[in-house]
Structures are given as structure tokens and as C-alpha cells.
CSV table of C-alpha atoms in Angstrom, one decimal:
chain,number,residue,atom,x,y,z
U,1,MET,CA,9.2,-29.6,5.7
U,2,THR,CA,6.9,-31.3,7.9
U,3,ARG,CA,3.3,-31.5,7.8
U,4,SER,CA,0.8,-32.0,10.6
U,5,ALA,CA,-1.9,-34.8,10.0
U,6,SER,CA,-4.8,-32.8,10.5
U,7,SER,CA,-3.6,-29.5,8.4
U,8,SER,CA,-2.8,-29.0,5.0
U,9,ALA,CA,-0.4,-25.9,6.2
U,10,PRO,CA,3.1,-26.8,6.6
U,11,ASP,CA,4.7,-26.6,9.9
U,12,VAL,CA,7.0,-23.5,10.4
U,13,TYR,CA,10.8,-23.6,11.5
U,14,SER,CA,11.4,-20.2,11.7
U,15,VAL,CA,9.8,-16.9,12.1
U,16,TYR,CA,10.8,-13.5,11.5
U,17,ARG,CA,8.7,-10.7,13.3
U,18,THR,CA,9.0,-7.0,13.1
U,19,ASN,CA,7.0,-3.9,13.7
U,20,SER,CA,6.5,-2.4,10.4
U,21,GLU,CA,7.3,1.3,10.3
U,22,PRO,CA,5.3,3.6,7.8
U,23,SER,CA,7.4,2.8,4.5
U,24,ALA,CA,6.4,2.3,0.8
U,25,GLY,CA,5.4,-1.1,-0.1
U,26,GLY,CA,8.4,-1.5,-2.3
U,27,SER,CA,10.8,-0.5,0.5
U,28,LEU,CA,9.3,-2.9,2.8
U,29,PHE,CA,9.3,-5.6,0.2
U,30,ASP,CA,13.2,-5.0,0.1
U,31,LYS,CA,13.5,-5.1,4.0
U,32,LEU,CA,11.8,-8.5,4.5
U,33,ALA,CA,13.5,-10.0,1.4
U,34,GLN,CA,16.7,-9.5,3.2
U,35,ALA,CA,15.5,-10.5,6.6
U,36,GLY,CA,14.2,-13.8,4.8
U,37,ALA,CA,17.2,-14.5,3.2
U,38,ASP,CA,19.4,-14.0,6.6
U,39,LEU,CA,16.8,-16.3,8.4
U,40,LEU,CA,17.1,-19.1,5.9
U,41,MET,CA,20.8,-18.9,6.4
U,42,GLU,CA,20.4,-19.2,10.0
U,43,THR,CA,17.5,-22.1,9.8
U,44,LEU,CA,19.1,-24.2,7.1
U,45,PRO,CA,21.9,-25.6,9.2
U,46,SER,CA,19.7,-26.7,12.0
U,47,ILE,CA,17.2,-28.6,9.5
U,48,GLU,CA,20.4,-30.2,8.0
U,49,ASN,CA,21.6,-31.3,11.3
U,50,GLY,CA,18.4,-32.4,12.5
U,51,THR,CA,18.2,-29.9,15.6
U,52,ALA,CA,15.6,-27.6,14.3
U,53,THR,CA,12.2,-27.1,16.2
U,54,TYR,CA,9.1,-26.0,14.6
U,55,GLU,CA,5.9,-24.6,15.4
U,56,LYS,CA,2.3,-25.4,14.0
U,57,GLN,CA,0.4,-23.1,11.9
U,58,PRO,CA,-2.9,-22.3,13.2
U,59,GLU,CA,-5.9,-24.0,11.5
U,60,GLU,CA,-7.5,-20.7,10.7
U,61,SER,CA,-5.3,-17.9,9.3
U,62,PRO,CA,-5.1,-15.0,11.9
U,63,THR,CA,-4.8,-12.6,8.9
U,64,PRO,CA,-7.5,-12.0,6.8
U,65,TYR,CA,-7.6,-12.7,3.0
U,66,ALA,CA,-6.2,-10.2,0.8
U,67,ALA,CA,-7.6,-9.6,-2.8
U,68,MET,CA,-5.2,-9.4,-5.7
U,69,ILE,CA,-4.0,-5.9,-6.3
U,70,THR,CA,-5.2,-4.1,-9.5
U,71,LYS,CA,-4.2,-0.9,-11.1
U,72,LYS,CA,-7.9,0.2,-10.3
U,73,MET,CA,-7.3,0.4,-6.8
U,74,GLY,CA,-4.8,3.0,-7.1
U,75,LEU,CA,-7.4,5.7,-7.9
U,76,MET,CA,-7.6,8.4,-5.3
U,77,ASP,CA,-10.9,9.0,-3.8
U,78,PHE,CA,-10.5,12.6,-2.0
U,79,SER,CA,-13.7,12.1,-0.1
U,80,LYS,CA,-11.9,9.6,2.1
U,81,SER,CA,-9.5,11.0,4.8
U,82,ALA,CA,-6.3,12.3,4.0
U,83,GLU,CA,-4.6,9.5,6.3
U,84,GLU,CA,-6.3,6.9,4.3
U,85,LEU,CA,-5.1,8.3,1.1
U,86,GLU,CA,-1.7,8.7,2.3
U,87,ARG,CA,-1.5,4.8,3.3
U,88,LEU,CA,-2.8,4.0,-0.3
U,89,VAL,CA,0.0,6.1,-1.8
U,90,ARG,CA,2.5,4.3,0.5
U,91,GLY,CA,1.1,0.6,0.0
U,92,LEU,CA,0.8,1.0,-3.6
U,93,ASN,CA,4.3,2.4,-4.3
U,94,PRO,CA,6.0,0.8,-6.7
U,95,TRP,CA,3.2,-1.0,-8.3
U,96,PRO,CA,0.7,0.0,-9.4
U,97,SER,CA,0.9,3.3,-7.6
U,98,ALA,CA,-1.8,5.7,-6.4
U,99,TYR,CA,-3.1,8.0,-9.0
U,100,THR,CA,-5.5,10.9,-9.7
U,101,PHE,CA,-6.2,13.1,-12.9
U,102,LEU,CA,-5.1,16.6,-13.3
U,103,ASN,CA,-6.4,18.6,-16.3
U,104,GLY,CA,-7.3,15.3,-18.1
U,105,LYS,CA,-3.9,13.8,-17.4
U,106,THR,CA,-2.9,10.8,-15.2
U,107,LEU,CA,-1.0,12.2,-12.3
U,108,LYS,CA,0.7,9.6,-10.1
U,109,VAL,CA,1.3,10.1,-6.6
U,110,TRP,CA,4.5,8.7,-5.1
U,111,LYS,CA,4.9,10.4,-1.7
U,112,SER,CA,2.7,12.3,0.4
U,113,THR,CA,1.9,13.7,3.8
U,114,VAL,CA,-1.2,14.5,6.1
U,115,GLU,CA,-1.6,18.1,7.2
U,116,LYS,CA,-4.0,17.6,10.1
U,117,GLY,CA,-6.9,20.1,10.7
U,118,ALA,CA,-6.0,22.1,7.6
U,119,ASN,CA,-9.4,21.7,5.8
U,120,GLY,CA,-11.9,21.5,8.6
U,121,GLY,CA,-14.5,20.1,6.0
U,122,LYS,CA,-14.8,23.6,4.3
U,123,THR,CA,-13.4,22.8,0.8
U,124,THR,CA,-14.9,20.2,-1.7
U,125,PRO,CA,-12.8,17.2,-1.6
U,126,GLY,CA,-10.1,17.0,-4.3
U,127,THR,CA,-9.8,20.6,-4.5
U,128,ILE,CA,-6.2,22.0,-4.5
U,129,THR,CA,-6.2,24.3,-1.5
U,130,ALA,CA,-2.6,25.4,-1.8
U,131,VAL,CA,0.5,25.1,-3.9
U,132,ASP,CA,3.7,25.9,-2.5
U,133,LYS,CA,7.4,24.5,-2.3
U,134,THR,CA,6.3,21.9,0.2
U,135,GLY,CA,3.9,20.2,-2.2
U,136,ILE,CA,0.2,20.4,-3.9
U,137,HIS,CA,-2.3,20.7,-1.0
U,138,VAL,CA,-5.5,18.9,-1.6
U,139,ALA,CA,-8.6,18.9,0.5
U,140,CYS,CA,-9.9,15.4,1.5
U,141,GLY,CA,-13.0,14.2,3.5
U,142,GLU,CA,-10.9,14.8,6.5
U,143,ASP,CA,-7.8,16.9,6.7
U,144,VAL,CA,-5.4,17.9,3.7
U,145,LEU,CA,-3.4,15.6,1.7
U,146,VAL,CA,0.1,17.1,0.7
U,147,LEU,CA,1.4,15.6,-2.5
U,148,ARG,CA,5.3,15.5,-2.0
U,149,GLU,CA,6.4,13.4,-5.3
U,150,VAL,CA,4.3,13.0,-8.3
U,151,GLN,CA,4.7,11.9,-12.1
U,152,LEU,CA,2.4,13.4,-14.6
U,153,GLU,CA,1.5,11.3,-17.7
U,154,GLY,CA,4.5,11.0,-20.1
U,155,LYS,CA,6.7,12.6,-17.7
U,156,LYS,CA,9.4,11.6,-15.3
U,157,ARG,CA,8.8,11.1,-11.3
U,158,MET,CA,9.9,14.0,-9.3
U,159,GLU,CA,9.6,15.9,-6.2
U,160,THR,CA,6.6,18.3,-6.6
U,161,ASP,CA,8.8,21.4,-6.1
U,162,ALA,CA,10.6,20.6,-9.3
U,163,PHE,CA,7.3,19.6,-10.9
U,164,LEU,CA,5.9,23.1,-10.2
U,165,ARG,CA,8.8,24.9,-11.8
U,166,GLY,CA,7.7,23.3,-15.3
U,167,TYR,CA,3.9,22.9,-14.7
U,168,GLN,CA,1.4,25.3,-13.9
U,169,VAL,CA,-1.0,24.2,-11.0
U,170,THR,CA,-3.4,26.7,-9.4
U,171,GLU,CA,-5.2,26.6,-6.0
U,172,GLY,CA,-9.0,25.7,-6.8
U,173,THR,CA,-8.1,23.2,-9.4
U,174,MET,CA,-9.9,20.0,-9.0
U,175,LEU,CA,-8.2,16.7,-9.1
U,176,THR,CA,-10.7,14.2,-10.6
U,177,ASP,CA,-11.4,10.3,-10.9
U,178,HIS,CA,-11.5,10.3,-14.4
U,179,LYS,CA,-9.9,11.8,-17.7
U,180,GLU,CA,-12.0,14.8,-19.0
């Protein structure tokens, strides 16, 4: 590793760039872990034989500081847009996971999709607007979030269709931000 005299950041020998497709945080981690291992195997021989080139890192990072992820960050606020919440679900999968409360029990949300224009701002955010084989439809500040894979406190993670076969969820029920 080399280090420029004016910077505390080490120089970079190899870079892997990707356009990240929407995916859960855990699967993105797995993809980047494999890409990092492959890049390391490509780069080490050139470092060893002295032919490696490097680029200097910028003095100021082009990316903003990201705070430590905590479990509390996973609490879903349905006054936000369905798109924001869908990203929260993907970003916090597998840990700490996005969650809400259904009838006083923690409900983790592992997969969700956005249904554009379905709510129109008419229903109170957090209200279940429909329950069908595609999922549990929840009103948000903008649009509707469809919960596709969930896990009720003390139960297994499962597709919403399977969950609904064993647990009664009705239209009009409110998902909350606290245990009752």
C-alpha cells in the first residue's frame, strides 16, 4: 500500500464500479463481496511484480458520511411515501429489517412493492386498504406499499399469501409505530 505525503488516505490500486440494481442490502453485500474477491485476485499479481498502477483518493470524500445503522431505523413511518418505505425495506434487509406493529405484535417486512396512484391521499397512512393474494396493501403518505413477505413476532418469515392463510388481517386495520 502506498500513501501520498499530503493525505492520510491510502492510494487505490484497483476499483470495481457497478450500477447497483434495486436489491436487498444482504444480496448487494454478497455481490460486492464476490466482486471484491475477484478484483483482489486480479490485482495482487501486479502489485507483487511491481507493475500495478494506482490512483489517488480525493482529499474530500465524494460520498456523505453514513451513520451507524441501528434497529430503531427500521421502524416504518407510513406518512412517508411508499417508494421511501420500499427502499427502507430493501436497505435494511437482512439486518436490522424494516418493521411495524400489527395488533400489538412486531411485524417485520422483508419484501414489498409500490403501487403507484392507488391511495390518492384519501386514506390515513398506515391503514390496510386491501388484503389479497398479492399482499397486504398499506396506505402511505404517497401511493400504497404492498407487503409481499413478512414475519410476525415469534413466527417464521414467509410470503404474505402463506401468512394470510394462518393469520386474519382485515381491511381498515392500522399498522402502528408502537406496541399497544
